[in-house]
């Protein structure tokens, strides 16, 4: 898809997160993620071998890094850089309003 609207076609009652690739090029992927109250399972940590930059376009969320005591709250317009192999988890997403993320993955699929 070469054009579109990040806020179009959102199902506010989706039972699980929705991941939609907007652009995929060698070493770079841009995706829209829509969360409707989901969070990482207890004890689960993402540990990705690539960098990720996320922007909260709508809604709200909280992300915790394993090496930090408190989760970081993210509101509309807030962004966060996640370095490769920095363990993190999503501790909360807004259950009343869909949280729309724009995620940029850099180095995914490369060794």
Coordinates of N, CA, C and O in Angstrom, one line a residue:
X1 N 0.8 -1.2 0.0 CA 0.0 0.0 0.0 C 0.9 1.2 0.0 O 1.8 1.4 0.8
X2 N 0.6 2.2 -0.9 CA 1.5 3.4 -1.0 C 0.9 4.6 -0.3 O 1.6 5.6 -0.1
X3 N -0.4 4.5 0.0 CA -1.0 5.6 0.7 C -2.2 5.1 1.5 O -2.6 4.0 1.4
X4 N -2.7 5.9 2.5 CA -3.8 5.5 3.3 C -3.9 6.4 4.5 O -3.3 7.5 4.5
X5 N -4.7 6.0 5.5 CA -4.9 6.8 6.6 C -4.7 5.9 7.9 O -5.4 4.9 8.0
X6 N -3.8 6.3 8.8 CA -3.6 5.5 10.0 C -4.8 5.3 10.8 O -4.8 4.3 11.6
X7 N -5.7 6.2 10.8 CA -6.9 6.1 11.7 C -8.1 5.5 11.0 O -9.2 5.5 11.7
X8 N -8.0 5.1 9.8 CA -9.1 4.5 9.1 C -9.2 3.0 9.3 O -8.2 2.3 9.5
X9 N -10.4 2.5 9.3 CA -10.6 1.0 9.4 C -10.3 0.4 10.7 O -9.8 -0.8 10.7
X10 N -10.4 1.1 11.8 CA -10.1 0.5 13.1 C -11.3 -0.1 13.7 O -12.4 0.5 13.8
X11 N -11.2 -1.3 14.2 CA -12.3 -2.0 14.9 C -12.0 -1.8 16.4 O -11.2 -2.5 17.0
X12 N -12.8 -0.9 17.1 CA -12.6 -0.7 18.5 C -12.9 -1.8 19.4 O -12.6 -1.8 20.6
X13 N -13.6 -2.9 18.9 CA -13.9 -4.0 19.7 C -13.1 -5.3 19.4 O -13.4 -6.4 19.7
X14 N -12.0 -5.1 18.7 CA -11.1 -6.2 18.2 C -10.7 -7.0 19.5 O -10.2 -6.4 20.4
X15 N -10.8 -8.3 19.5 CA -10.4 -9.1 20.6 C -8.9 -9.3 20.8 O -8.4 -9.7 21.9
X16 N -8.1 -8.9 19.8 CA -6.6 -9.0 19.9 C -6.0 -7.9 19.1 O -6.7 -7.2 18.4
X17 N -4.7 -7.7 19.4 CA -4.0 -6.6 18.7 C -4.0 -6.9 17.2 O -4.0 -8.0 16.8
X18 N -4.0 -5.8 16.4 CA -4.0 -5.9 14.9 C -2.7 -5.3 14.4 O -2.4 -4.1 14.8
X19 N -1.9 -6.0 13.7 CA -0.7 -5.6 13.1 C -0.8 -5.5 11.6 O -1.2 -6.4 11.0
X20 N -0.5 -4.3 11.0 CA -0.7 -4.1 9.6 C 0.6 -3.5 9.1 O 1.0 -2.3 9.4
X21 N 1.3 -4.2 8.2 CA 2.5 -3.7 7.6 C 2.1 -2.6 6.6 O 1.3 -2.8 5.7
X22 N 2.7 -1.4 6.7 CA 2.4 -0.3 5.8 C 3.5 -0.2 4.8 O 3.2 0.3 3.6
X23 N 4.7 -0.5 5.1 CA 5.9 -0.5 4.2 C 6.9 -1.4 4.7 O 7.3 -1.5 5.8
X24 N 7.4 -2.2 3.8 CA 8.5 -3.2 4.0 C 9.5 -3.0 3.0 O 9.3 -3.2 1.8
X25 N 10.7 -2.7 3.4 CA 11.9 -2.6 2.6 C 13.0 -3.4 3.2 O 13.0 -3.7 4.4
X26 N 14.1 -3.7 2.5 CA 15.2 -4.4 3.2 C 15.7 -3.7 4.4 O 16.1 -2.5 4.3
X27 N 15.6 -4.3 5.5 CA 16.0 -3.8 6.8 C 15.1 -2.8 7.5 O 15.4 -2.3 8.6
X28 N 14.0 -2.4 6.9 CA 13.1 -1.5 7.5 C 11.6 -1.9 7.3 O 11.2 -2.3 6.2
X29 N 10.9 -1.9 8.4 CA 9.4 -2.2 8.3 C 8.7 -1.1 9.1 O 9.1 -0.8 10.2
X30 N 7.7 -0.6 8.5 CA 6.8 0.4 9.2 C 5.4 -0.3 9.3 O 4.9 -0.8 8.3
X31 N 4.9 -0.3 10.5 CA 3.6 -0.9 10.7 C 2.7 -0.1 11.6 O 3.2 0.7 12.4
X32 N 1.4 -0.4 11.4 CA 0.4 0.2 12.3 C 0.0 -1.0 13.2 O -0.3 -2.1 12.8
X33 N 0.0 -0.7 14.5 CA -0.5 -1.6 15.5 C -1.7 -1.0 16.2 O -1.6 0.2 16.6
X34 N -2.8 -1.7 16.3 CA -3.9 -1.2 17.0 C -4.2 -2.1 18.2 O -4.4 -3.3 18.1
X35 N -4.1 -1.5 19.4 CA -4.4 -2.3 20.7 C -5.7 -1.8 21.2 O -6.0 -0.6 21.2
X36 N -6.5 -2.7 21.8 CA -7.8 -2.4 22.4 C -7.8 -3.0 23.8 O -8.6 -3.8 24.1
X37 N -6.8 -2.5 24.6 CA -6.8 -3.0 26.0 C -5.8 -4.1 26.2 O -5.6 -4.5 27.4
X38 N -5.1 -4.6 25.2 CA -4.2 -5.7 25.4 C -2.9 -5.2 26.1 O -2.5 -4.0 26.0
X39 N -2.2 -6.2 26.7 CA -0.9 -5.9 27.3 C -0.1 -7.2 27.2 O -0.6 -8.3 26.9
X40 N 1.2 -7.1 27.5 CA 2.0 -8.3 27.4 C 1.6 -9.3 28.6 O 1.3 -8.8 29.7
X41 N 1.7 -10.6 28.4 CA 1.4 -11.5 29.4 C 2.3 -11.3 30.6 O 3.5 -10.9 30.4
X42 N 1.9 -11.6 31.8 CA 2.8 -11.5 33.0 C 4.1 -12.3 32.8 O 4.0 -13.4 32.3
X43 N 5.2 -11.7 33.1 CA 6.5 -12.4 33.0 C 7.1 -12.4 31.6 O 8.2 -12.8 31.4
X44 N 6.3 -11.9 30.6 CA 6.8 -12.0 29.2 C 7.6 -10.7 28.9 O 7.1 -9.6 29.2
X45 N 8.7 -10.8 28.2 CA 9.5 -9.6 27.8 C 9.8 -9.8 26.3 O 10.3 -10.9 25.9
X46 N 9.6 -8.8 25.5 CA 10.1 -8.8 24.2 C 11.6 -8.6 24.2 O 12.1 -7.8 25.0
X47 N 12.3 -9.3 23.3 CA 13.7 -9.2 23.2 C 14.1 -9.3 21.7 O 14.4 -10.4 21.2
X48 N 14.0 -8.2 21.1 CA 14.1 -8.1 19.6 C 15.6 -7.8 19.2 O 16.2 -7.0 19.9
X49 N 16.0 -8.5 18.2 CA 17.4 -8.2 17.7 C 17.5 -7.0 16.7 O 18.5 -6.9 16.1
X50 N 16.5 -6.2 16.7 CA 16.5 -5.0 15.8 C 16.0 -3.8 16.7 O 15.4 -4.0 17.7
X51 N 16.3 -2.6 16.2 CA 15.8 -1.4 16.8 C 14.3 -1.1 16.4 O 13.9 -1.5 15.3
X52 N 13.6 -0.5 17.3 CA 12.2 -0.1 17.1 C 12.0 1.2 17.6 O 12.4 1.6 18.7
X53 N 11.3 2.0 16.8 CA 10.8 3.4 17.2 C 9.3 3.3 17.2 O 8.7 2.9 16.1
X54 N 8.6 3.7 18.2 CA 7.2 3.7 18.2 C 6.6 5.1 18.6 O 7.2 5.8 19.4
X55 N 5.5 5.4 18.0 CA 4.8 6.7 18.2 C 3.3 6.3 18.5 O 2.7 5.5 17.8
X56 N 2.8 6.8 19.6 CA 1.4 6.6 19.9 C 0.6 7.7 19.2 O 0.7 8.9 19.5
X57 N -0.2 7.3 18.2 CA -1.0 8.2 17.4 C -2.3 8.6 18.0 O -2.8 9.7 18.0
X58 N -2.9 7.6 18.7 CA -4.2 7.8 19.4 C -4.2 6.8 20.6 O -3.5 5.8 20.6
X59 N -5.0 7.2 21.6 CA -5.1 6.3 22.8 C -3.9 6.5 23.8 O -3.4 7.6 23.8
X60 N -3.6 5.5 24.5 CA -2.5 5.6 25.5 C -2.0 4.2 25.8 O -2.6 3.2 25.6
X61 N -0.8 4.2 26.4 CA -0.1 2.9 26.7 C 0.9 3.1 27.7 O 1.3 4.3 28.1
X62 N 1.5 2.0 28.2 CA 2.6 2.1 29.1 C 3.6 1.0 28.7 O 3.1 -0.2 28.5
X63 N 4.8 1.3 28.6 CA 5.9 0.4 28.2 C 6.9 0.3 29.4 O 7.4 1.4 29.8
X64 N 7.3 -0.9 29.8 CA 8.3 -1.0 30.8 C 9.5 -1.7 30.2 O 9.4 -2.7 29.5
X65 N 10.7 -1.2 30.5 CA 12.0 -1.8 30.2 C 12.4 -2.6 31.4 O 12.2 -2.3 32.5
X66 N 13.0 -3.8 31.1 CA 13.4 -4.7 32.2 C 14.4 -4.0 33.2 O 14.3 -4.3 34.4
X67 N 15.2 -3.1 32.7 CA 16.2 -2.4 33.6 C 15.6 -1.2 34.2 O 16.4 -0.4 34.8
X68 N 14.4 -0.9 34.2 CA 13.8 0.2 34.8 C 12.7 -0.2 35.8 O 11.9 -1.1 35.4
X69 N 12.6 0.4 36.9 CA 11.6 0.0 37.9 C 10.1 0.3 37.6 O 9.2 -0.4 37.9
X70 N 9.9 1.4 36.8 CA 8.6 1.9 36.5 C 8.4 1.9 35.0 O 9.3 2.1 34.2
X71 N 7.1 1.7 34.6 CA 6.7 1.7 33.2 C 6.7 3.2 32.8 O 6.4 4.1 33.6
X72 N 6.9 3.4 31.5 CA 6.8 4.8 30.9 C 5.4 4.9 30.3 O 5.0 4.2 29.5
X73 N 4.7 5.9 30.8 CA 3.4 6.2 30.2 C 3.5 7.0 28.9 O 4.4 7.9 28.8
X74 N 2.8 6.5 27.9 CA 2.8 7.1 26.6 C 1.4 7.6 26.2 O 0.4 6.8 26.3
X75 N 1.2 8.9 25.9 CA 0.0 9.4 25.5 C 0.1 9.8 24.0 O 1.2 9.7 23.4
X76 N -1.0 10.3 23.4 CA -1.0 10.6 22.0 C 0.1 11.6 21.7 O 0.3 12.6 22.4
X77 N 0.9 11.3 20.7 CA 2.0 12.1 20.3 C 3.3 11.7 20.9 O 4.4 12.2 20.5
X78 N 3.3 10.9 22.0 CA 4.6 10.4 22.6 C 5.2 9.3 21.8 O 4.6 8.5 21.2
X79 N 6.6 9.4 21.7 CA 7.3 8.3 21.0 C 8.4 7.8 21.9 O 8.8 8.4 22.9
X80 N 8.9 6.6 21.5 CA 9.9 5.9 22.3 C 10.8 5.1 21.4 O 10.3 4.5 20.4
X81 N 12.1 5.2 21.7 CA 13.1 4.4 20.9 C 13.4 3.1 21.8 O 13.7 3.3 23.0
X82 N 13.4 2.0 21.1 CA 13.7 0.7 21.8 C 15.0 0.1 21.1 O 14.9 -0.3 19.9
X83 N 16.1 0.2 21.8 CA 17.3 -0.3 21.2 C 17.3 -1.9 21.0 O 16.5 -2.6 21.7
X84 N 18.1 -2.4 20.1 CA 18.1 -3.8 19.9 C 18.4 -4.6 21.2 O 19.3 -4.1 22.0
X85 N 17.7 -5.6 21.4 CA 17.9 -6.5 22.6 C 17.6 -5.8 23.9 O 18.0 -6.3 25.0
X86 N 16.9 -4.7 23.9 CA 16.5 -4.1 25.2 C 15.2 -4.7 25.6 O 14.2 -4.4 24.9
X87 N 15.2 -5.5 26.6 CA 14.0 -6.2 27.0 C 12.9 -5.2 27.5 O 13.2 -4.4 28.3
X88 N 11.7 -5.4 26.9 CA 10.6 -4.5 27.3 C 9.3 -5.2 27.2 O 9.2 -6.3 26.6
X89 N 8.3 -4.6 27.8 CA 6.9 -5.2 27.7 C 5.9 -4.1 27.7 O 6.2 -3.0 28.2
X90 N 4.7 -4.3 27.2 CA 3.6 -3.4 27.2 C 2.8 -3.7 28.5 O 2.3 -4.8 28.6
X91 N 2.8 -2.8 29.4 CA 2.1 -3.1 30.7 C 0.6 -2.7 30.6 O -0.2 -3.2 31.5
X92 N 0.2 -1.8 29.7 CA -1.1 -1.3 29.7 C -1.4 -0.6 28.3 O -0.5 0.0 27.8
X93 N -2.6 -0.8 27.8 CA -3.1 0.0 26.7 C -4.5 0.4 27.1 O -5.2 -0.4 27.8
X94 N -5.0 1.5 26.6 CA -6.3 2.1 26.9 C -7.4 1.1 26.6 O -7.5 0.7 25.4
X95 N -8.2 0.7 27.5 CA -9.3 -0.3 27.2 C -10.5 0.4 26.7 O -11.4 -0.3 26.1
X96 N -10.6 1.7 26.8 CA -11.8 2.5 26.3 C -11.6 3.1 25.0 O -12.7 3.4 24.3
X97 N -10.4 3.3 24.5 CA -10.2 4.0 23.2 C -9.0 3.2 22.5 O -8.0 2.9 23.2
X98 N -9.2 2.8 21.3 CA -8.1 2.1 20.6 C -6.8 2.9 20.7 O -6.8 4.1 20.5
X99 N -5.7 2.2 21.0 CA -4.4 2.8 20.9 C -3.8 2.4 19.6 O -3.7 1.2 19.2
X100 N -3.5 3.5 18.8 CA -2.9 3.3 17.5 C -1.4 3.7 17.6 O -1.1 4.8 18.0
X101 N -0.6 2.7 17.3 CA 0.9 2.9 17.3 C 1.4 2.9 15.8 O 0.9 2.2 15.0
X102 N 2.4 3.8 15.6 CA 3.1 3.7 14.4 C 4.5 3.2 14.8 O 5.2 3.8 15.6
X103 N 4.9 2.0 14.3 CA 6.1 1.4 14.7 C 7.0 1.3 13.5 O 6.6 0.9 12.4
X104 N 8.3 1.7 13.7 CA 9.3 1.6 12.7 C 10.4 0.6 13.2 O 11.0 0.9 14.2
X105 N 10.6 -0.5 12.5 CA 11.5 -1.5 12.8 C 12.7 -1.3 11.9 O 12.6 -1.3 10.7
X106 N 13.9 -1.2 12.5 CA 15.1 -1.0 11.7 C 16.1 -2.1 12.0 O 16.5 -2.4 13.1
X107 N 16.5 -2.8 10.9 CA 17.4 -3.9 11.0 C 16.7 -5.3 11.2 O 17.4 -6.3 11.3
X108 N 15.4 -5.3 11.2 CA 14.7 -6.6 11.3 C 15.0 -7.5 10.1 O 15.0 -7.0 9.0
X109 N 15.3 -8.7 10.4 CA 15.6 -9.7 9.3 C 17.1 -9.7 8.9 O 17.5 -10.5 8.1
X110 N 17.8 -8.8 9.5 CA 19.3 -8.7 9.1 C 20.0 -9.4 10.2 O 19.6 -9.5 11.3
X111 N 21.2 -9.9 9.9 CA 22.1 -10.6 10.8 C 23.3 -9.9 11.0 O 23.8 -9.2 10.2

